[in-house]
């Protein structure tokens, strides 16, 4: 016990990357295979960095925290969306195929513009506490009390890191450009639960009470299955839908 | 080249930058935030354990106030901090946390009644009073007398950053993502904005602004083993340095966090030890009480990291094929606590180590974590040399951390500094000095210079690899400018860095891909990172004492007689191999808390004669006002409220404290 598990013999990994540089008129999307000697505790972050440093310096991908908390490195790993930084190669077969997340604008190779998509979602769903008092807060006096369990429930929903895996895994999002995705619907439930947000159920309904929102979901459950933070996304959508029906 | 005009340009989309942006926007100014990455992915999100603010709500926080937070912070800094700034900070931190509470951060709350806690390896039952139920709770951290780290499980920074970003979106503040500032536009001691590269397309743009704020975080990536995100390459501090005008303060003051997981260097929070976790050696012996009987695992980070390395050097480490390390034991906290309050730690252990910390030990070893140094500013956050350039958060040397910062004080600093600097930039824009007067020819000149530099690298056809040189720099820093420093190794580092600087002028790129070109990015950042690394190494070589995180094995004592001064680095000549160092005195006669023993760590230091003179003066001042309340006593020793924006000057109310 208390030892990092050992691997017997090093493998040579075949890492196949779907490549395309939209800024290069000559570029056509194609698969390129790189060979990498597997090392102990190697993650896809380490493997891809090594490819860029030693084999192809033009390879594009996004990593920031490399610790599974910032949501930058969502990619399709052997057909399933996931966070590349915390995916250990030892958990993958010898042949690994990597592709950019679908549904987002491609920047190049494995890099996609999740930031733009998420900002658009936030603006559209107004994912912030709406309160008349925010401009003239009294921050000298003791804060408003909140039930400890409620604070924990709110954090549970706020653990989302906007990585985009749920959108990439969503059938509706592939068909409807305007679908707000589980990430958006989860945020609605988060703010609806928050007593600091003064919006009414009817106002939330205005934001997501149609096919681009909560009624676009086909309950395929891809979002919840693929969420790296294991958020109860499908449950939240079901809850939201029931509440919308009641208020609608 | 496209020119974009704005009143305020904030470079960096983390907590400090976004809070400063919101402040300036509220005062009616146009603001643009530039960010290397989508703002919610900034490194602020990595703050796990908590934010220090003396709310005094829960059991272990009872009786806490600004005075105690002030003293803890100054002791933590090993008397390197600017005490007026520490006062401004500790006074504003409760306001910052209450503002964030109203904005939506789901701070963990006090629950009335009995609960079990773990202290010093033993279980205790404590009781929280009814009156505190539902108020913001806090946990214990290192180097503090009270439980002061307010938290949201162990995703505090994430929750804060999401709330802050969402409020910035609500305020309609544009964030230009994937943008990197390459140079500051400046003339005659005035900053006018920045030349910026679009990291998605490779295009160059100019952002012209009346006030520019550096909020670019730290520069941990000059080290090989760092808890920092890989974007933390210090480009904000570096381009400020490259103006040749602005100064960087205390660059040699680098913090190493005791618990980076081994060998990846990913952080697990100090909250693990704050909540009762222990450090064990290779024989699973709890060794910290042997070295630090007062604070044990919860001495300040510099002290704990040093003791850990000392213990490993004495042959007591645990062995693995990656090298030696120690163990962090949180098993005693129990599954329930770990699953609720340390869940990110649990995930990190599962994914990166393949272990469950509920039943297994976590391999840890100190890793580079924080840059106390940065762009030197005055108390309003403005560079004293380059008007119109402001800095906030880790990018700044404001200087509330001195030579060691306390856990939870950095995430608090981001928001507090953002509040103060946002107002300062708005004041500047409102003033005559903040008028924008420059010719577009100047903008072109700065733009063309960057264009030439990039073309020079892209077409240089040199023989060196930017990736390889970056790796050599990082290894040099980790090997020679780490926790234990010595003249020989520092000299070695300085000369290796000079050599790397020469070699970096002969880089050849293998890729000419249009658009982002990550290899080009590595190449141009390397030249700037080498300058920062040299400021650290050369500053450390010159500072012949040990203070806070800067430990010289050949000068093991803190030397107040010769070193009550802050290092200031400039780089006036781009071709030079070394920065120019200058020093700024810290005036003991103005200190509220004169130098002394920290309450942990070494007791031995070289005293300054003014220390006892100032202490006598303080005793006299306080002796004359025996009936004054704590605010009046503080005011008599070192007034600071006039330095704050007016709306931040009021007393902080606390549950159970007489107003």
Tab-separated table of N, CA and C in Angstrom, chain A residues 38-128:
chain	number	residue	atom	x	y	z
A	38	UNK	N	5.571	5.257	-23.619
A	38	UNK	CA	4.800	5.518	-22.412
A	38	UNK	C	5.736	5.586	-21.202
A	39	UNK	N	5.458	6.551	-20.318
A	39	UNK	CA	6.233	6.658	-19.072
A	39	UNK	C	5.284	6.443	-17.899
A	40	UNK	N	5.871	6.235	-16.728
A	40	UNK	CA	5.048	6.051	-15.527
A	40	UNK	C	4.218	7.292	-15.261
A	41	UNK	N	3.006	7.087	-14.830
A	41	UNK	CA	2.050	8.153	-14.483
A	41	UNK	C	1.880	9.159	-15.626
A	42	UNK	N	2.074	8.713	-16.862
A	42	UNK	CA	1.915	9.613	-18.003
A	42	UNK	C	0.434	9.959	-18.193
A	43	UNK	N	0.175	11.245	-18.335
A	43	UNK	CA	-1.173	11.687	-18.682
A	43	UNK	C	-1.169	12.116	-20.143
A	44	UNK	N	-2.343	12.383	-20.697
A	44	UNK	CA	-2.384	12.884	-22.077
A	44	UNK	C	-1.756	14.268	-22.160
A	45	UNK	N	-1.788	15.025	-21.056
A	45	UNK	CA	-1.080	16.308	-21.026
A	45	UNK	C	0.413	16.101	-21.273
A	46	UNK	N	0.972	15.137	-20.573
A	46	UNK	CA	2.411	14.884	-20.717
A	46	UNK	C	2.706	14.346	-22.112
A	47	UNK	N	1.867	13.426	-22.583
A	47	UNK	CA	2.104	12.819	-23.899
A	47	UNK	C	2.013	13.870	-25.005
A	48	UNK	N	0.985	14.718	-24.967
A	48	UNK	CA	0.823	15.721	-26.025
A	48	UNK	C	1.929	16.778	-25.960
A	49	UNK	N	2.317	17.162	-24.748
A	49	UNK	CA	3.409	18.138	-24.622
A	49	UNK	C	4.682	17.557	-25.227
A	50	UNK	N	4.905	16.278	-24.975
A	50	UNK	CA	6.099	15.632	-25.504
A	50	UNK	C	6.078	15.593	-27.038
A	51	UNK	N	4.903	15.314	-27.585
A	51	UNK	CA	4.790	15.311	-29.057
A	51	UNK	C	5.123	16.698	-29.594
A	52	UNK	N	4.581	17.735	-28.940
A	52	UNK	CA	4.824	19.088	-29.437
A	52	UNK	C	6.303	19.456	-29.325
A	53	UNK	N	6.926	19.070	-28.220
A	53	UNK	CA	8.321	19.451	-28.021
A	53	UNK	C	9.272	18.673	-28.920
A	54	UNK	N	8.978	17.403	-29.160
A	54	UNK	CA	9.970	16.574	-29.840
A	54	UNK	C	9.618	16.223	-31.269
A	55	UNK	N	8.309	16.237	-31.584
A	55	UNK	CA	7.943	15.728	-32.909
A	55	UNK	C	7.296	16.775	-33.800
A	56	UNK	N	6.306	17.479	-33.288
A	56	UNK	CA	5.614	18.432	-34.151
A	56	UNK	C	5.240	19.688	-33.381
A	57	UNK	N	6.097	20.722	-33.475
A	57	UNK	CA	5.869	21.925	-32.663
A	57	UNK	C	4.622	22.713	-33.070
A	58	UNK	N	3.985	22.343	-34.165
A	58	UNK	CA	2.807	23.108	-34.578
A	58	UNK	C	1.516	22.549	-33.972
A	59	UNK	N	1.606	21.435	-33.259
A	59	UNK	CA	0.397	20.790	-32.730
A	59	UNK	C	-0.299	21.698	-31.705
A	60	UNK	N	-1.604	21.934	-31.934
A	60	UNK	CA	-2.344	22.840	-31.046
A	60	UNK	C	-3.254	22.074	-30.097
A	61	UNK	N	-3.233	22.494	-28.841
A	61	UNK	CA	-4.137	21.952	-27.813
A	61	UNK	C	-4.154	22.944	-26.674
A	62	UNK	N	-5.077	22.780	-25.751
A	62	UNK	CA	-5.213	23.725	-24.636
A	62	UNK	C	-5.073	23.018	-23.299
A	63	UNK	N	-4.096	23.456	-22.534
A	63	UNK	CA	-4.023	23.044	-21.134
A	63	UNK	C	-3.767	24.296	-20.315
A	64	UNK	N	-4.349	24.374	-19.127
A	64	UNK	CA	-4.051	25.490	-18.235
A	64	UNK	C	-3.613	24.946	-16.879
A	65	UNK	N	-4.549	24.354	-16.126
A	65	UNK	CA	-4.188	23.957	-14.750
A	65	UNK	C	-3.454	22.627	-14.712
A	66	UNK	N	-3.666	21.776	-15.693
A	66	UNK	CA	-3.195	20.387	-15.786
A	66	UNK	C	-3.501	19.591	-14.505
A	67	UNK	N	-4.562	20.028	-13.768
A	67	UNK	CA	-4.922	19.353	-12.522
A	67	UNK	C	-6.408	19.001	-12.474
A	68	UNK	N	-7.089	19.105	-13.597
A	68	UNK	CA	-8.492	18.689	-13.650
A	68	UNK	C	-9.478	19.674	-13.058
A	69	UNK	N	-9.084	20.934	-12.900
A	69	UNK	CA	-10.008	21.871	-12.265
A	69	UNK	C	-10.418	23.056	-13.136
A	70	UNK	N	-9.732	23.309	-14.256
A	70	UNK	CA	-10.034	24.535	-14.999
A	70	UNK	C	-10.914	24.313	-16.218
A	71	UNK	N	-11.010	23.075	-16.701
A	71	UNK	CA	-11.920	22.785	-17.809
A	71	UNK	C	-11.408	23.145	-19.193
A	72	UNK	N	-10.115	23.401	-19.345
A	72	UNK	CA	-9.583	23.820	-20.654
A	72	UNK	C	-9.412	22.683	-21.646
A	73	UNK	N	-9.173	21.471	-21.140
A	73	UNK	CA	-8.598	20.429	-21.989
A	73	UNK	C	-9.594	19.355	-22.385
A	74	UNK	N	-10.881	19.703	-22.458
A	74	UNK	CA	-11.859	18.734	-22.944
A	74	UNK	C	-11.543	18.356	-24.376
A	75	UNK	N	-11.375	17.067	-24.641
A	75	UNK	CA	-11.210	16.573	-26.016
A	75	UNK	C	-11.923	15.228	-26.126
A	76	UNK	N	-12.037	14.730	-27.358
A	76	UNK	CA	-12.627	13.409	-27.554
A	76	UNK	C	-11.495	12.381	-27.512
A	77	UNK	N	-11.578	11.482	-26.529
A	77	UNK	CA	-10.543	10.479	-26.312
A	77	UNK	C	-11.145	9.120	-26.636
A	78	UNK	N	-10.674	8.522	-27.712
A	78	UNK	CA	-11.252	7.251	-28.172
A	78	UNK	C	-12.780	7.301	-28.189
A	79	UNK	N	-13.288	8.386	-28.729
A	79	UNK	CA	-14.723	8.497	-28.943
A	79	UNK	C	-15.518	9.087	-27.804
A	80	UNK	N	-14.886	9.309	-26.664
A	80	UNK	CA	-15.631	9.844	-25.518
A	80	UNK	C	-15.016	11.158	-25.059
A	81	UNK	N	-15.873	12.156	-24.777
A	81	UNK	CA	-15.319	13.412	-24.273
A	81	UNK	C	-14.760	13.244	-22.860
A	82	UNK	N	-13.657	13.929	-22.586
A	82	UNK	CA	-13.067	13.848	-21.244
A	82	UNK	C	-11.975	14.894	-21.099
A	83	UNK	N	-11.477	15.025	-19.886
A	83	UNK	CA	-10.398	15.975	-19.609
A	83	UNK	C	-9.064	15.279	-19.881
A	84	UNK	N	-8.318	15.815	-20.839
A	84	UNK	CA	-7.072	15.160	-21.233
A	84	UNK	C	-6.038	15.195	-20.116
A	85	UNK	N	-6.036	16.257	-19.321
A	85	UNK	CA	-4.951	16.421	-18.346
A	85	UNK	C	-4.963	15.356	-17.275
A	86	UNK	N	-6.155	14.848	-16.962
A	86	UNK	CA	-6.182	13.862	-15.879
A	86	UNK	C	-6.490	12.461	-16.401
A	87	UNK	N	-6.364	12.290	-17.716
A	87	UNK	CA	-6.521	10.951	-18.284
A	87	UNK	C	-5.148	10.297	-18.328
A	88	UNK	N	-4.991	9.233	-17.578
A	88	UNK	CA	-3.713	8.520	-17.543
A	88	UNK	C	-3.647	7.572	-18.738
A	89	UNK	N	-2.501	7.561	-19.410
A	89	UNK	CA	-2.382	6.689	-20.578
A	89	UNK	C	-2.485	5.220	-20.170
A	90	UNK	N	-2.140	4.890	-18.947
A	90	UNK	CA	-2.198	3.490	-18.526
A	90	UNK	C	-3.625	2.940	-18.555
A	91	UNK	N	-4.606	3.872	-18.523
A	91	UNK	CA	-5.993	3.434	-18.586
A	91	UNK	C	-6.502	3.319	-20.022
A	92	UNK	N	-5.635	3.575	-20.989
A	92	UNK	CA	-6.042	3.558	-22.394
A	92	UNK	C	-5.321	2.433	-23.133
A	93	UNK	N	-5.917	1.983	-24.260
A	93	UNK	CA	-5.242	0.943	-25.059
A	93	UNK	C	-4.014	1.507	-25.778
A	94	UNK	N	-3.300	0.654	-26.488
A	94	UNK	CA	-2.076	1.085	-27.184
A	94	UNK	C	-2.361	2.135	-28.253
A	95	UNK	N	-3.522	2.042	-28.871
A	95	UNK	CA	-3.898	3.018	-29.908
A	95	UNK	C	-4.901	3.997	-29.315
A	96	UNK	N	-4.542	5.273	-29.388
A	96	UNK	CA	-5.393	6.313	-28.795
A	96	UNK	C	-5.753	7.303	-29.901
A	97	UNK	N	-7.036	7.569	-30.071
A	97	UNK	CA	-7.445	8.541	-31.078
A	97	UNK	C	-8.001	9.784	-30.382
A	98	UNK	N	-7.463	10.930	-30.750
A	98	UNK	CA	-7.865	12.187	-30.131
A	98	UNK	C	-8.474	13.112	-31.181
A	99	UNK	N	-9.580	13.755	-30.806
A	99	UNK	CA	-10.235	14.682	-31.724
A	99	UNK	C	-10.748	15.867	-30.924
A	100	UNK	N	-10.926	17.018	-31.593
A	100	UNK	CA	-11.451	18.180	-30.852
A	100	UNK	C	-12.915	17.962	-30.480
A	101	UNK	N	-13.377	18.646	-29.439
A	101	UNK	CA	-14.789	18.549	-29.064
A	101	UNK	C	-15.648	19.088	-30.211
A	102	UNK	N	-16.683	18.350	-30.599
A	102	UNK	CA	-17.604	18.884	-31.603
A	102	UNK	C	-18.486	19.958	-30.970
A	103	UNK	N	-19.206	20.683	-31.780
A	103	UNK	CA	-20.178	21.702	-31.349
A	103	UNK	C	-19.523	23.032	-30.994
A	104	UNK	N	-18.195	23.078	-30.972
A	104	UNK	CA	-17.509	24.342	-30.692
A	104	UNK	C	-16.674	24.748	-31.904
A	105	UNK	N	-16.468	26.069	-32.031
A	105	UNK	CA	-15.652	26.589	-33.127
A	105	UNK	C	-14.211	26.070	-32.991
A	106	UNK	N	-13.662	25.583	-34.103
A	106	UNK	CA	-12.304	25.038	-34.070
A	106	UNK	C	-11.275	26.162	-34.159
A	107	UNK	N	-10.312	26.149	-33.254
A	107	UNK	CA	-9.188	27.098	-33.348
A	107	UNK	C	-8.046	26.435	-34.112
A	108	UNK	N	-7.794	25.187	-33.823
A	108	UNK	CA	-6.781	24.430	-34.553
A	108	UNK	C	-6.527	23.113	-33.846
A	109	UNK	N	-6.445	22.024	-34.617
A	109	UNK	CA	-6.197	20.683	-34.069
A	109	UNK	C	-7.163	20.364	-32.924
A	110	UNK	N	-6.628	20.249	-31.686
A	110	UNK	CA	-7.482	19.863	-30.562
A	110	UNK	C	-8.032	21.066	-29.797
A	111	UNK	N	-7.698	22.260	-30.255
A	111	UNK	CA	-8.101	23.472	-29.545
A	111	UNK	C	-9.416	24.014	-30.107
A	112	UNK	N	-10.400	24.168	-29.241
A	112	UNK	CA	-11.693	24.717	-29.668
A	112	UNK	C	-12.066	25.899	-28.779
A	113	UNK	N	-12.989	26.707	-29.306
A	113	UNK	CA	-13.333	27.941	-28.588
A	113	UNK	C	-14.506	27.727	-27.638
A	114	UNK	N	-14.247	27.018	-26.543
A	114	UNK	CA	-15.301	26.838	-25.549
A	114	UNK	C	-15.598	28.151	-24.847
A	115	UNK	N	-14.582	29.014	-24.717
A	115	UNK	CA	-14.757	30.275	-23.994
A	115	UNK	C	-15.858	31.130	-24.604
A	116	UNK	N	-15.828	31.240	-25.932
A	116	UNK	CA	-16.824	32.049	-26.629
A	116	UNK	C	-18.222	31.456	-26.425
A	117	UNK	N	-18.310	30.153	-26.548
A	117	UNK	CA	-19.606	29.472	-26.389
A	117	UNK	C	-20.149	29.703	-24.974
A	118	UNK	N	-19.283	29.531	-23.982
A	118	UNK	CA	-19.730	29.641	-22.591
A	118	UNK	C	-20.110	31.088	-22.255
A	119	UNK	N	-19.366	32.036	-22.784
A	119	UNK	CA	-19.707	33.439	-22.531
A	119	UNK	C	-21.096	33.748	-23.129
A	120	UNK	N	-21.325	33.225	-24.353
A	120	UNK	CA	-22.623	33.426	-24.996
A	120	UNK	C	-23.741	32.826	-24.165
A	121	UNK	N	-23.507	31.622	-23.654
A	121	UNK	CA	-24.503	30.950	-22.811
A	121	UNK	C	-24.778	31.779	-21.558
A	122	UNK	N	-23.695	32.272	-20.930
A	122	UNK	CA	-23.853	33.062	-19.703
A	122	UNK	C	-24.641	34.340	-19.966
A	123	UNK	N	-24.339	34.992	-21.094
A	123	UNK	CA	-25.055	36.235	-21.404
A	123	UNK	C	-26.528	35.944	-21.652
A	124	UNK	N	-26.762	34.856	-22.384
A	124	UNK	CA	-28.146	34.558	-22.740
A	124	UNK	C	-28.960	34.128	-21.521
A	125	UNK	N	-28.397	33.317	-20.655
A	125	UNK	CA	-29.142	32.816	-19.494
A	125	UNK	C	-28.966	33.715	-18.266
A	126	UNK	N	-28.173	34.751	-18.422
A	126	UNK	CA	-27.911	35.680	-17.320
A	126	UNK	C	-27.538	34.914	-16.052
A	127	UNK	N	-26.415	34.223	-16.139
A	127	UNK	CA	-25.996	33.333	-15.056
A	127	UNK	C	-25.289	34.102	-13.947
A	128	UNK	N	-26.022	35.033	-13.351
A	128	UNK	CA	-25.494	35.722	-12.182
A	128	UNK	C	-26.638	36.028	-11.235
